[in-house]
Coordinates of C-alpha atoms and ligand atoms in Angstrom, one line a residue:
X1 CA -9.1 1.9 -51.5
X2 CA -8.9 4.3 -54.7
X3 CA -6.6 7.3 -54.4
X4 CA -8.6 10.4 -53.2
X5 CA -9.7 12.5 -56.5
X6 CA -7.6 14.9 -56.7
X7 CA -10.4 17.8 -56.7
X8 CA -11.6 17.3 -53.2
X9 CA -10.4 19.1 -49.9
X10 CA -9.8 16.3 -47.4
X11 CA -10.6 16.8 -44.2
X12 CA -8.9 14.6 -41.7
X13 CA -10.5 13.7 -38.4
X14 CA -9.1 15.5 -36.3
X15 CA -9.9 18.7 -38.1
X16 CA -13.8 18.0 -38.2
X17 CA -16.4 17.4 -35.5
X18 CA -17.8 14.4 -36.5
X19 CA -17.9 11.2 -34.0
X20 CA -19.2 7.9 -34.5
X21 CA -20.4 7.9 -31.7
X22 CA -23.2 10.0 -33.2
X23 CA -24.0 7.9 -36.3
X24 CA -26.3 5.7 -36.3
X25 CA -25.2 1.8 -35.4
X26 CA -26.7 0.4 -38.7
X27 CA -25.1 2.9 -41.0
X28 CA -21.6 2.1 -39.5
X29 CA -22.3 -1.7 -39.9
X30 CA -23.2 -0.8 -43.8
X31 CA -20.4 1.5 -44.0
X32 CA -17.7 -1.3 -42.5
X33 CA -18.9 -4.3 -44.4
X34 CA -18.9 -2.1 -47.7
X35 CA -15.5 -0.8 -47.0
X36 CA -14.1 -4.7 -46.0
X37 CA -16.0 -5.8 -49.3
X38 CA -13.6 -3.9 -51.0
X39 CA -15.5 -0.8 -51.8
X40 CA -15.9 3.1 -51.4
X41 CA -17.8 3.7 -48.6
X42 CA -19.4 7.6 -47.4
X43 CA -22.1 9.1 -45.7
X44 CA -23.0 11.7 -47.7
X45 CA -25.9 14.6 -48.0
X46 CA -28.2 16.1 -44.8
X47 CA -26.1 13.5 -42.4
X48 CA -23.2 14.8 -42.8
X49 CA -24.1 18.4 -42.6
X50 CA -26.1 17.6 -39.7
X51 CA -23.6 15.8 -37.6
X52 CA -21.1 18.7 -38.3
X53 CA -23.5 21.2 -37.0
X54 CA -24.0 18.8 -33.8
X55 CA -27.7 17.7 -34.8
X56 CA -29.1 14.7 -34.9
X57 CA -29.6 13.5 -38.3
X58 CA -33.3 12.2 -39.5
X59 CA -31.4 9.6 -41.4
X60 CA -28.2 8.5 -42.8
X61 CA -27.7 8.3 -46.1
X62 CA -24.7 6.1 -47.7
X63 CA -22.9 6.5 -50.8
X64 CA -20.7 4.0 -52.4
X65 CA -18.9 2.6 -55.3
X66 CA -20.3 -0.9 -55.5
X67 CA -23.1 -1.2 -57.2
X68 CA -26.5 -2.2 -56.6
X69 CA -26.0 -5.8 -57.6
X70 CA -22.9 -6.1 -55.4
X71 CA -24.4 -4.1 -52.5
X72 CA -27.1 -6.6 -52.3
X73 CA -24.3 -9.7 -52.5
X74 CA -22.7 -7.9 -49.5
X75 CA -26.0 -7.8 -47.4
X76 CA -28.3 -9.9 -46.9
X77 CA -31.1 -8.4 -45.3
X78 CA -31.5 -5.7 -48.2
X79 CA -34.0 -4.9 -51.4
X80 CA -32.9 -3.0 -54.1
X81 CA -35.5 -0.5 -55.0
X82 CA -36.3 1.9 -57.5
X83 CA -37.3 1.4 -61.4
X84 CA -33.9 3.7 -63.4
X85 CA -32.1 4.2 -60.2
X86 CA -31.7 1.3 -58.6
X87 CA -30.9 1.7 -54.7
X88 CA -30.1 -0.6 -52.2
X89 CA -32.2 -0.4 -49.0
X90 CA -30.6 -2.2 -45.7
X91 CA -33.1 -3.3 -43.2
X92 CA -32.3 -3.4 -39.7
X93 CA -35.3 -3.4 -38.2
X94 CA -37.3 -0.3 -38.4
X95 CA -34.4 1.7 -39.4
X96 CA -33.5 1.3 -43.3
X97 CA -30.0 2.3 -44.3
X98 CA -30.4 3.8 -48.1
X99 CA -27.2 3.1 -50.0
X100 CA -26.7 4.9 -53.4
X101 CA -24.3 3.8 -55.9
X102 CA -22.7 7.0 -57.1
X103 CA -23.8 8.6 -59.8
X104 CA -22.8 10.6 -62.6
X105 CA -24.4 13.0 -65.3
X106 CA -23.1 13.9 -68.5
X107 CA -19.4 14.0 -68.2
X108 CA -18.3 17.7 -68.4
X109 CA -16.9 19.0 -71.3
X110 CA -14.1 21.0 -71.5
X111 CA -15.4 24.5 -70.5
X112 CA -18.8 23.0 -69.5
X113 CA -19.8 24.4 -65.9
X114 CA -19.5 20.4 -64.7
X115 CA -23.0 21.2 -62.3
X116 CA -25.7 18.6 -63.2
X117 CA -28.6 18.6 -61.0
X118 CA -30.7 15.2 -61.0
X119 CA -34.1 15.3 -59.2
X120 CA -34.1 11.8 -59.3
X121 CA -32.1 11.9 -56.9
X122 CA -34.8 12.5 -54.9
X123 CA -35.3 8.8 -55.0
X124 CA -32.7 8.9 -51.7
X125 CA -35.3 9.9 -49.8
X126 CA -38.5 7.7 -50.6
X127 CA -38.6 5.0 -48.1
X128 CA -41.6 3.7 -49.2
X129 CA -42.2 1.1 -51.5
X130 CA -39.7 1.6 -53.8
X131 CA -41.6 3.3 -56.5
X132 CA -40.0 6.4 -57.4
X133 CA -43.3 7.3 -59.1
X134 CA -43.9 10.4 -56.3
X135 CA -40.5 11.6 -55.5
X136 CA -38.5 11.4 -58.9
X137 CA -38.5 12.7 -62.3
X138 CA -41.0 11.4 -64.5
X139 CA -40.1 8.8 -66.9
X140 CA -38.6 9.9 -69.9
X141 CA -41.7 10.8 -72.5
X142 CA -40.6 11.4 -75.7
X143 CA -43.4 14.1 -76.2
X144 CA -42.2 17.8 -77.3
X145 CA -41.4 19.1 -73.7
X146 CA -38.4 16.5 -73.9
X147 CA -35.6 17.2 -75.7
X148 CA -31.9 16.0 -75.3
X149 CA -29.5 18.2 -73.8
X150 CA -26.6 20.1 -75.9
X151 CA -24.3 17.8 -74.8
X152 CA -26.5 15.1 -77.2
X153 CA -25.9 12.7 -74.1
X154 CA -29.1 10.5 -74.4
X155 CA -28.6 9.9 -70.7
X156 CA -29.3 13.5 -70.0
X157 CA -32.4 15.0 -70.7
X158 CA -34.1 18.5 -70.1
X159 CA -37.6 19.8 -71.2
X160 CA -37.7 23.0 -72.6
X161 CA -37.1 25.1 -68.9
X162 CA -34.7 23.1 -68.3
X163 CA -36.1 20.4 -66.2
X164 CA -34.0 17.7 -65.8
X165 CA -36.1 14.7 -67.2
X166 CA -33.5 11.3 -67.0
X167 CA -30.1 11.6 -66.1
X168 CA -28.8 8.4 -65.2
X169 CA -25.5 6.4 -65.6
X170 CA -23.6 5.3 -62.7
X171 CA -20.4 7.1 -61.6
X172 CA -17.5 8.4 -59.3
X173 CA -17.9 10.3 -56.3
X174 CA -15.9 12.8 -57.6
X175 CA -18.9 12.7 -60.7
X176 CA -21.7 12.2 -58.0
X177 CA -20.8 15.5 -56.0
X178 CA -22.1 17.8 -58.7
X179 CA -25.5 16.7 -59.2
X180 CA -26.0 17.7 -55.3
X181 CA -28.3 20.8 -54.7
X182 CA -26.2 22.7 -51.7
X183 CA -22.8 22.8 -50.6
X184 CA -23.6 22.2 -47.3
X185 CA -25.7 18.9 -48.3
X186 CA -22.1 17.7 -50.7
X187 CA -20.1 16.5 -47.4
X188 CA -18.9 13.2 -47.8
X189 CA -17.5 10.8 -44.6
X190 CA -15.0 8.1 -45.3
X191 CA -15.3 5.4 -43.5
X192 CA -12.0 4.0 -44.7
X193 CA -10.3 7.1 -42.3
X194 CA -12.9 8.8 -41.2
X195 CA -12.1 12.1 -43.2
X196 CA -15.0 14.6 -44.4
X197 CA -14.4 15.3 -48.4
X198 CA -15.4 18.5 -50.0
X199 CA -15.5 19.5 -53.4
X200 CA -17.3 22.4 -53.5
X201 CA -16.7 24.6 -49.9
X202 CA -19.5 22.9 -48.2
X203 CA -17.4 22.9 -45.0
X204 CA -16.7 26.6 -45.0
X205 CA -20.1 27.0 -45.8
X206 CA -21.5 25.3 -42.8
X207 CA -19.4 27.1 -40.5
X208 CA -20.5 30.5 -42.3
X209 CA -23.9 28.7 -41.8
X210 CA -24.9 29.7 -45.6
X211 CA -26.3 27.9 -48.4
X212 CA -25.2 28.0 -51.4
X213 CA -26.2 26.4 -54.7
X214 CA -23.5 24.1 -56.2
X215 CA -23.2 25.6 -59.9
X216 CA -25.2 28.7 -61.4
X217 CA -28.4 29.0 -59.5
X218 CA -30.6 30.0 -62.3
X219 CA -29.2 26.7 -64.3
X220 CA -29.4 24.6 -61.1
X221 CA -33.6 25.9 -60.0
X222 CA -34.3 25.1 -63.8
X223 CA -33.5 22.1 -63.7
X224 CA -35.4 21.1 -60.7
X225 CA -37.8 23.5 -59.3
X226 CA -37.6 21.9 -56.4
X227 CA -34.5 23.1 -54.6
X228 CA -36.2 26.2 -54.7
X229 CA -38.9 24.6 -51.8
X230 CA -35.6 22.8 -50.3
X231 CA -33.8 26.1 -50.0
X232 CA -36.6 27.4 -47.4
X233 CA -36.8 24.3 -45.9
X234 CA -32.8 24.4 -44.8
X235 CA -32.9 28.1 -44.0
X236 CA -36.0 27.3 -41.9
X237 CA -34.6 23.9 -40.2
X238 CA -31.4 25.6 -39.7
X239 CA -31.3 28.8 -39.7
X240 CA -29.1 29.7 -42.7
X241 CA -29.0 32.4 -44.7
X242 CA -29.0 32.1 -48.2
X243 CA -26.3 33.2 -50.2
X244 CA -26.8 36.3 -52.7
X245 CA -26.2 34.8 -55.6
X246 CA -28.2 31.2 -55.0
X247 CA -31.3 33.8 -54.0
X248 CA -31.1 36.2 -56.6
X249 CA -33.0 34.3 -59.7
X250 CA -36.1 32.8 -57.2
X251 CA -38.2 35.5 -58.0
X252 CA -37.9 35.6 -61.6
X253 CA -37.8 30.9 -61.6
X254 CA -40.4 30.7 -58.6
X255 CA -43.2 30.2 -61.1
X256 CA -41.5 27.2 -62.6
X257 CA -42.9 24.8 -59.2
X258 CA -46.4 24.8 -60.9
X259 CA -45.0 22.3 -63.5
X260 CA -43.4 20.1 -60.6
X261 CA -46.0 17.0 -60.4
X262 CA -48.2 17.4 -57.5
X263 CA -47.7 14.5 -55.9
X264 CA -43.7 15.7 -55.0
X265 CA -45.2 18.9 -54.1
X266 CA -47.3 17.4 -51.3
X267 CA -43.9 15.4 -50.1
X268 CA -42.0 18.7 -50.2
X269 CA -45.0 20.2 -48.0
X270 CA -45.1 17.8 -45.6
X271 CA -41.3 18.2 -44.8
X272 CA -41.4 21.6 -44.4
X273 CA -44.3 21.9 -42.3
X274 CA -44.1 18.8 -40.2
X275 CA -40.4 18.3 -39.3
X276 CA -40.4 20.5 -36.2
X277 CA -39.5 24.4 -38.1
X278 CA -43.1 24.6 -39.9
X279 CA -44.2 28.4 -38.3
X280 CA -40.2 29.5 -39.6
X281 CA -41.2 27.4 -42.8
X282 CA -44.3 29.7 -43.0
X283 CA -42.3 32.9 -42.9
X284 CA -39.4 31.9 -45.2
X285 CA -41.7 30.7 -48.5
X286 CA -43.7 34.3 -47.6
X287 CA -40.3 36.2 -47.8
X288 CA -39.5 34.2 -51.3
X289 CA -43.1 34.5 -52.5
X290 CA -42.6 30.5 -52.3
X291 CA -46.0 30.8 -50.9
X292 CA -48.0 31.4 -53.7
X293 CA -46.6 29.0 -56.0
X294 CA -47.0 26.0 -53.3
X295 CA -50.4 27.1 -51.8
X296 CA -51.8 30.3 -53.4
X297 CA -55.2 30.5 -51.8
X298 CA -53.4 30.6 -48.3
X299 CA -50.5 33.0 -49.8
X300 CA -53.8 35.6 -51.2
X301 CA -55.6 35.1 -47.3
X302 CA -52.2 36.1 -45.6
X303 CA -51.4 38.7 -47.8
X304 CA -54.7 40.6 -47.4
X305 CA -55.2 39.6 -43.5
X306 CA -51.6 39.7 -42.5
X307 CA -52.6 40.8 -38.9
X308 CA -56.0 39.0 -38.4
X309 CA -57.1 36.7 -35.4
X310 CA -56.8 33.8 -38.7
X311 CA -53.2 35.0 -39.3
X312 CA -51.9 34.7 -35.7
X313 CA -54.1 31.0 -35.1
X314 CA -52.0 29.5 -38.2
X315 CA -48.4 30.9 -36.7
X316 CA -49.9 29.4 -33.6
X317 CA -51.1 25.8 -34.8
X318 CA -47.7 25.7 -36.7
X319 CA -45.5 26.5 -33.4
X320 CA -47.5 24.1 -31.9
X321 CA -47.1 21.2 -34.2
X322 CA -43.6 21.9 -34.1
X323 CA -43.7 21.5 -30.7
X324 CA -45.1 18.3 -30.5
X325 CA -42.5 17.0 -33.6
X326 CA -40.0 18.2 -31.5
X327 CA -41.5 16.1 -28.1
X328 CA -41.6 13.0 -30.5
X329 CA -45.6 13.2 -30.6
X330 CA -47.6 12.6 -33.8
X331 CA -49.1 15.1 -36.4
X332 CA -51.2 14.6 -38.9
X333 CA -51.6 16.0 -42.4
X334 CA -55.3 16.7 -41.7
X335 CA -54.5 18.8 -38.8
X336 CA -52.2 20.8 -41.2
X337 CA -53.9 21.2 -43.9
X338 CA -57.2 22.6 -41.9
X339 CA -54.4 25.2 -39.8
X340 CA -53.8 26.4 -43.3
X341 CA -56.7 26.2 -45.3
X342 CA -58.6 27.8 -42.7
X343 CA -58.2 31.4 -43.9
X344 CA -59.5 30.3 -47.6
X345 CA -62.2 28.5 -45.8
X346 CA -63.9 30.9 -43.4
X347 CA -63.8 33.4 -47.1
X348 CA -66.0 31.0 -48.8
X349 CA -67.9 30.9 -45.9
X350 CA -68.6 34.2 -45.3
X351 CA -69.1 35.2 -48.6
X352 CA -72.9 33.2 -47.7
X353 CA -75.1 35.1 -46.1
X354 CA -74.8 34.9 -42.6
X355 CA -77.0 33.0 -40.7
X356 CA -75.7 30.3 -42.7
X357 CA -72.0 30.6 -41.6
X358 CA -72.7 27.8 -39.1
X359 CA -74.5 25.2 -41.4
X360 CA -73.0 21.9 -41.6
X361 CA -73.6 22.5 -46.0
X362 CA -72.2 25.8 -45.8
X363 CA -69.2 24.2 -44.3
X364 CA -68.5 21.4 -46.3
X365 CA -69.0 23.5 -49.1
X366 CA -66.1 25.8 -48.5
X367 CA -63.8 23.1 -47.2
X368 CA -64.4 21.2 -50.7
X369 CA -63.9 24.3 -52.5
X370 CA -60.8 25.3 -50.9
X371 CA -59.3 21.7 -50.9
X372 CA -59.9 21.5 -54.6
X373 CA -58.5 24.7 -55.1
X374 CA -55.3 23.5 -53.2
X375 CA -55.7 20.8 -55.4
X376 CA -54.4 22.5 -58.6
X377 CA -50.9 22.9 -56.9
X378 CA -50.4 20.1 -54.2
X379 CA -51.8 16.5 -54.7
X380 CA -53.4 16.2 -51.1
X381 CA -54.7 12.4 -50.7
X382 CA -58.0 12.2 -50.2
X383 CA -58.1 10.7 -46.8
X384 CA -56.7 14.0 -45.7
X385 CA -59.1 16.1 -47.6
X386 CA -61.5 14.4 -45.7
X387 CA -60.4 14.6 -42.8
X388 CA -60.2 18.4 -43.1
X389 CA -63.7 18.4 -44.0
X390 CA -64.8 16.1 -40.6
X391 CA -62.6 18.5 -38.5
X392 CA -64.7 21.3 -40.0
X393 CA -68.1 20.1 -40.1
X394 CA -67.6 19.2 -36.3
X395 CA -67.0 22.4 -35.2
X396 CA -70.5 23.5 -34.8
X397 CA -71.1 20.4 -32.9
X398 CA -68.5 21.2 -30.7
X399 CA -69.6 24.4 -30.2
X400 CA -72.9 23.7 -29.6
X401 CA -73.1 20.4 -27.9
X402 CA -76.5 19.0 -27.3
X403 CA -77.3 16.9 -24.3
X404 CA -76.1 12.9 -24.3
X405 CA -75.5 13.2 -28.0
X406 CA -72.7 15.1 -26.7
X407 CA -70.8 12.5 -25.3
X408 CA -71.1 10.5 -28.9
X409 CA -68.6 13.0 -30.6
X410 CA -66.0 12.2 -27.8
X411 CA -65.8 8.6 -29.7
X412 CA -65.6 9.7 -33.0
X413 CA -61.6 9.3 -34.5
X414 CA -61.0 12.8 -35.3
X415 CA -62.6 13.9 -31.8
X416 CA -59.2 14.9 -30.2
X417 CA -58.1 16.9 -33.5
X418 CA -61.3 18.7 -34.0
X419 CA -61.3 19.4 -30.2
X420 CA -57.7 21.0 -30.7
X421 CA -58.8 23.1 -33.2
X422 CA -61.4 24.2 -31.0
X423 CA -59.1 24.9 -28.7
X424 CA -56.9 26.9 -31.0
X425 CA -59.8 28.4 -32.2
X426 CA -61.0 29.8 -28.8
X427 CA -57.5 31.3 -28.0
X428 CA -57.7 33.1 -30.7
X429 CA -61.5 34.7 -30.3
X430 CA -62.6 32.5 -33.0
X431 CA -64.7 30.5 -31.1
X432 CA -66.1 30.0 -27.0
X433 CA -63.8 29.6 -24.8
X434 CA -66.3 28.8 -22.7
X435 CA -67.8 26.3 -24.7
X436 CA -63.9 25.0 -25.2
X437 CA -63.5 24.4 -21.7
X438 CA -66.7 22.7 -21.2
X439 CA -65.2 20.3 -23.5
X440 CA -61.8 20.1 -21.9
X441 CA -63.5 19.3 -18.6
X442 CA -65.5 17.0 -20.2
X443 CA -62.6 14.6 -21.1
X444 CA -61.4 14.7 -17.6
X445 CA -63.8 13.6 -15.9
X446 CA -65.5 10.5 -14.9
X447 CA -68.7 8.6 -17.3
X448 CA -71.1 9.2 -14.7
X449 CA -69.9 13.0 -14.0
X450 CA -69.9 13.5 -18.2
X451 CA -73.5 12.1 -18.1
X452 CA -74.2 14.9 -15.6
X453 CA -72.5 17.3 -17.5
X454 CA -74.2 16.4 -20.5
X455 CA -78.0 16.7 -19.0
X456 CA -77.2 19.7 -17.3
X457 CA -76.0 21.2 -20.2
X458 CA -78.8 24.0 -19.5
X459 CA -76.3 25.6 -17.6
X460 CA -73.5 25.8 -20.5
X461 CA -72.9 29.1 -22.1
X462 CA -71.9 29.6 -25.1
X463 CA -72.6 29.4 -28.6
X464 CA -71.2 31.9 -29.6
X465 CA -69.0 30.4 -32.7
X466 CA -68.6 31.5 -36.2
X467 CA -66.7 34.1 -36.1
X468 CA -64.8 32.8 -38.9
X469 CA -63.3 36.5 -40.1
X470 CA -61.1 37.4 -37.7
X471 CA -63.2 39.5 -35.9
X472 CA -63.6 40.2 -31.8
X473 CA -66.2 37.8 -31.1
X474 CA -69.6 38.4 -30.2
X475 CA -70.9 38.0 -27.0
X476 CA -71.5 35.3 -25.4
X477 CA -75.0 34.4 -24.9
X478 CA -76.8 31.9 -22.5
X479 CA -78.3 29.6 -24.6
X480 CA -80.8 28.1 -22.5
X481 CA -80.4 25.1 -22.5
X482 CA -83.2 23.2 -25.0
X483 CA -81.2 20.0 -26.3
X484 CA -83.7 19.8 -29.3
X485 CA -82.4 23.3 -30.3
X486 CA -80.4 23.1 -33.9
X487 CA -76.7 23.2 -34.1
X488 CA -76.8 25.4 -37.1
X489 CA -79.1 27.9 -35.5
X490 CA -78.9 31.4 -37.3
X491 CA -77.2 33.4 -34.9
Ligands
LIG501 P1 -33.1 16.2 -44.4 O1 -33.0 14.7 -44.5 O2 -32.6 16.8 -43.2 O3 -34.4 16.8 -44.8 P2 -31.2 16.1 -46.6 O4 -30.1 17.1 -47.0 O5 -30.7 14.8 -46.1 O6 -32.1 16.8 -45.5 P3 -32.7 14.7 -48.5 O7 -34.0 15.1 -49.2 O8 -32.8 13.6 -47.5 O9 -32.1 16.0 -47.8 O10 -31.7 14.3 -49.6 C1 -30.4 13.7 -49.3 C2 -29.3 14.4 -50.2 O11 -29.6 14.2 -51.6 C3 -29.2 15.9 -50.0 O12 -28.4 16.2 -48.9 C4 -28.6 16.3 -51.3 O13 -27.2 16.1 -51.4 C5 -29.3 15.4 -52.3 N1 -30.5 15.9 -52.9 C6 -31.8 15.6 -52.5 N2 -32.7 16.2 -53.2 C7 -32.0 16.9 -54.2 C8 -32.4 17.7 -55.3 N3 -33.6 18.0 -55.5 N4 -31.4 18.2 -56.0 C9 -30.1 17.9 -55.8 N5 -29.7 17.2 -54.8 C10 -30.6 16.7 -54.0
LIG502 MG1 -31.9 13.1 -45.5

């Protein structure tokens, strides 16, 4: 095993609180057979951090000194993926062990602040099909916003903010610890004694639970915008507080996201809003007017109905899709993006007159509008977009069920989500909680009771939806009962 580098803090194990017994099975077989193979060997990044703080890690990421070729010799079950960066992905299973070779950038010169970011290193975290197309920096265009860096290193490019375009030769890990966004996420664990090393006061850092940029912040947000979305994303999933000096250039760089490509955006979104700390995601990109840049329809709705019945429903959904993350249940995109489009929506739709507010056209309308608007920032797939649009167009339907037909919409495949935003909806005055309840009896009882409950749907009250605004809602009315009665009936 190569000598420690002299620049890192090492940590034995008895000073640190990190157990096997917390690591992942898989990773430790990587990290052994690497190690008895003759190489370097480290978990490295959010694992690291995350064991120390006694969480359990979403993955485990490994870094080592063999390279891709040789980690692929080593293990058989493995694919190397990635088109500049190649990176060895161990199957075991369903779990997939990521192994990086590390990596350097341009070697510092004398003087140089030696902190190179690299958004391809993103690439660590697609698991998907190797491209790093979504997740990484684009490939190196030769078109006037790229230019080479001062250094001259043709492995290094920037465009002209600074945005790290390639950066890509293999390296030490005393090399590979400076491209790293926070201190806290530059841990490394040897396997060969199971010491943490630290190069830049990640552990201290931890303990202090701060974040802090590795390098100058300005240089390091320019470079990738990025770490600007990831910075909220560990204050929210952790509750750290960001250091003075790492938050003091986001408001001046914060406009810099709208040249990320969209795509990465939408990745970026999904993490911080579906990994169990979405409402706290919420409130931290509002405090760092991250908000706007990522979503700035939603940012505009929030800012001008900060108290509204819409306002609190959003908080709501979020704390409740973080509760089901954190109970291991499934969430969906399309049930995100309608918590927050839904302020942007019900604007379009009331700025129609309004005994239209509850036509199917009207609806669609506004959810295309608003989803294209969202568009220009975040590249939502359009199975999602439609979705949104389905959970929208069914509320009326829910809200005004009609007879036999009724008990149709229960089959549909985005029933149950349109049905919880009903729900949501109706705690929040936005819609009948009568007419909610109807439906949550609905589901619980038997076909032949449902068939009852369908016919006798005279009795149902209700109807009393649209109020998209925030408003009280108005009062309930019977509505008598006649099936052939339109859903979009003018109120
Ligand atoms: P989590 O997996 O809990 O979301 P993480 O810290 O593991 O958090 P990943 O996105 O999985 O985050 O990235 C793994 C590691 O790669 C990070 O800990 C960090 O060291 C490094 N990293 C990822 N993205 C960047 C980036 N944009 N700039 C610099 N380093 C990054
Ligand atoms: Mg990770």
């Amino acid at each position: 095993m190569a000598p420690p580098a002299p620049l890192a803090r090492i940590i034995p194990r008895d000073q640190h609180s990190i157990s096997r017994a917390a690591v992942s099975p898989n990773a430790l077989k990587v990290l052994y057979r690497l190690r008895d193979a003759g190489f370097e060997a480290f978990l490295v990044g959010g694992c690291v951090r995350d064991l120390m703080l006694g969480l359990t890690p979403k993955d485990f990421d490994i870094a080592t000194s063999a390279l891709p070729e040789e980690v692929r010799r080593v293990f058989r079950n493995c694919r190397l993926v990635g088109r500049r960066f190649r990176l060895a992905h161990v199957f075991f299973g369903r779990e997939i062990i990521e192994v990086a070779t590390f990596r350097a950038t341009s070697a510092p010169e004398a003087g140089d602040d030696p902190t190179n970011g690299d958004e391809a290193l993103d690439d660590e975290d697609s698991s998907d099909d190797g491209s790093d197309e979504e997740l990484s920096a684009p490939e190196l265009d030769e078109g006037d916003d790229a230019r080479l860096a001062p250094s001259g290193n043709p492995d290094r490019v920037t465009d002209h903010s600074g945005r790290l375009l390639r950066d890509n030769v293999y390296g030490s890990i005393d090399e590979d610890v400076w491209r790293r966004d926070f201190t806290a996420n530059a841990l490394y664990y040897n396997i060969a004694d199971f010491s943490v090393w630290d190069y830049v006061g990640g552990f201290e850092d931890i303990e202090a639970r701060q974040l802090r940029l590795i390098g100058d912040p300005a240089t390091r947000f320019r470079e990738d915008p990025v770490r600007m979305l990831r910075a909220a994303r560990f204050q929210a999933k952790l509750g750290f507080t960001l250091d003075s000096a790492t938050a003091a250039p986001i408001a001046e760089l914060r406009h810099l996201l709208a040249g990320v490509p969209p795509a990465r955006l939408f990745d970026e979104t999904l993490k911080l809003f579906l990994s169990g700390h979405g409402a706290r995601s919420l409130n931290v990109l509002r405090e760092w007017g991250l908000l706007g840049e990522l979503l700035p329809t939603v940012a505009r709705y929030l800012d001008q109905n900060a108290d509204s019945s819409v306002a609190r429903m959003l908080q709501k959904g979020l704390e409740n899709t973080d509760a089901r993350v954190v109970a291991g249940r499934p969430v969906t995109p399309t049930f995100l993006f309608s918590l927050l489009l839904y302020g942007p929506i019900a604007n379009l739709i009331e700025r129609q007159p309004r005994d239209r507010w509850q036509d199917i056209g009207t609806i669609v309308d506004a959810v295309d509008r608003a989803a294209r608007d969202a568009q220009s920032r975040i590249a939502v797939p359009k199975r999602f977009s439609l979705g949104v649009r389905e959970m929208f167009a069914a509320q009326p339907r829910l809200e005004q069920p009609r007879g036999r037909r009724a008990l149709r919409l229960l089959e549909q495949p985005r029933f149950r989500a349109a049905y919880d935003l009903l729900l949501l909806r109706a705690e929040f005055g936005l819609a009948a909680g009568d007419v909610a309840h109807w439906w949550t009896v609905l589901q619980e009882v038997s076909q032949a009771d449902r068939e009852k409950m369908a016919d006798s749907l005279a009795a149902v009250p209700g109807g009393n939806a649209g109020s998209h605004d925030g408003s009280a809602p108005r009062p309930s009315r019977s509505r008598g009962g006649r099936r052939r009665r339109r859903p979009s009936r003018p109120a």
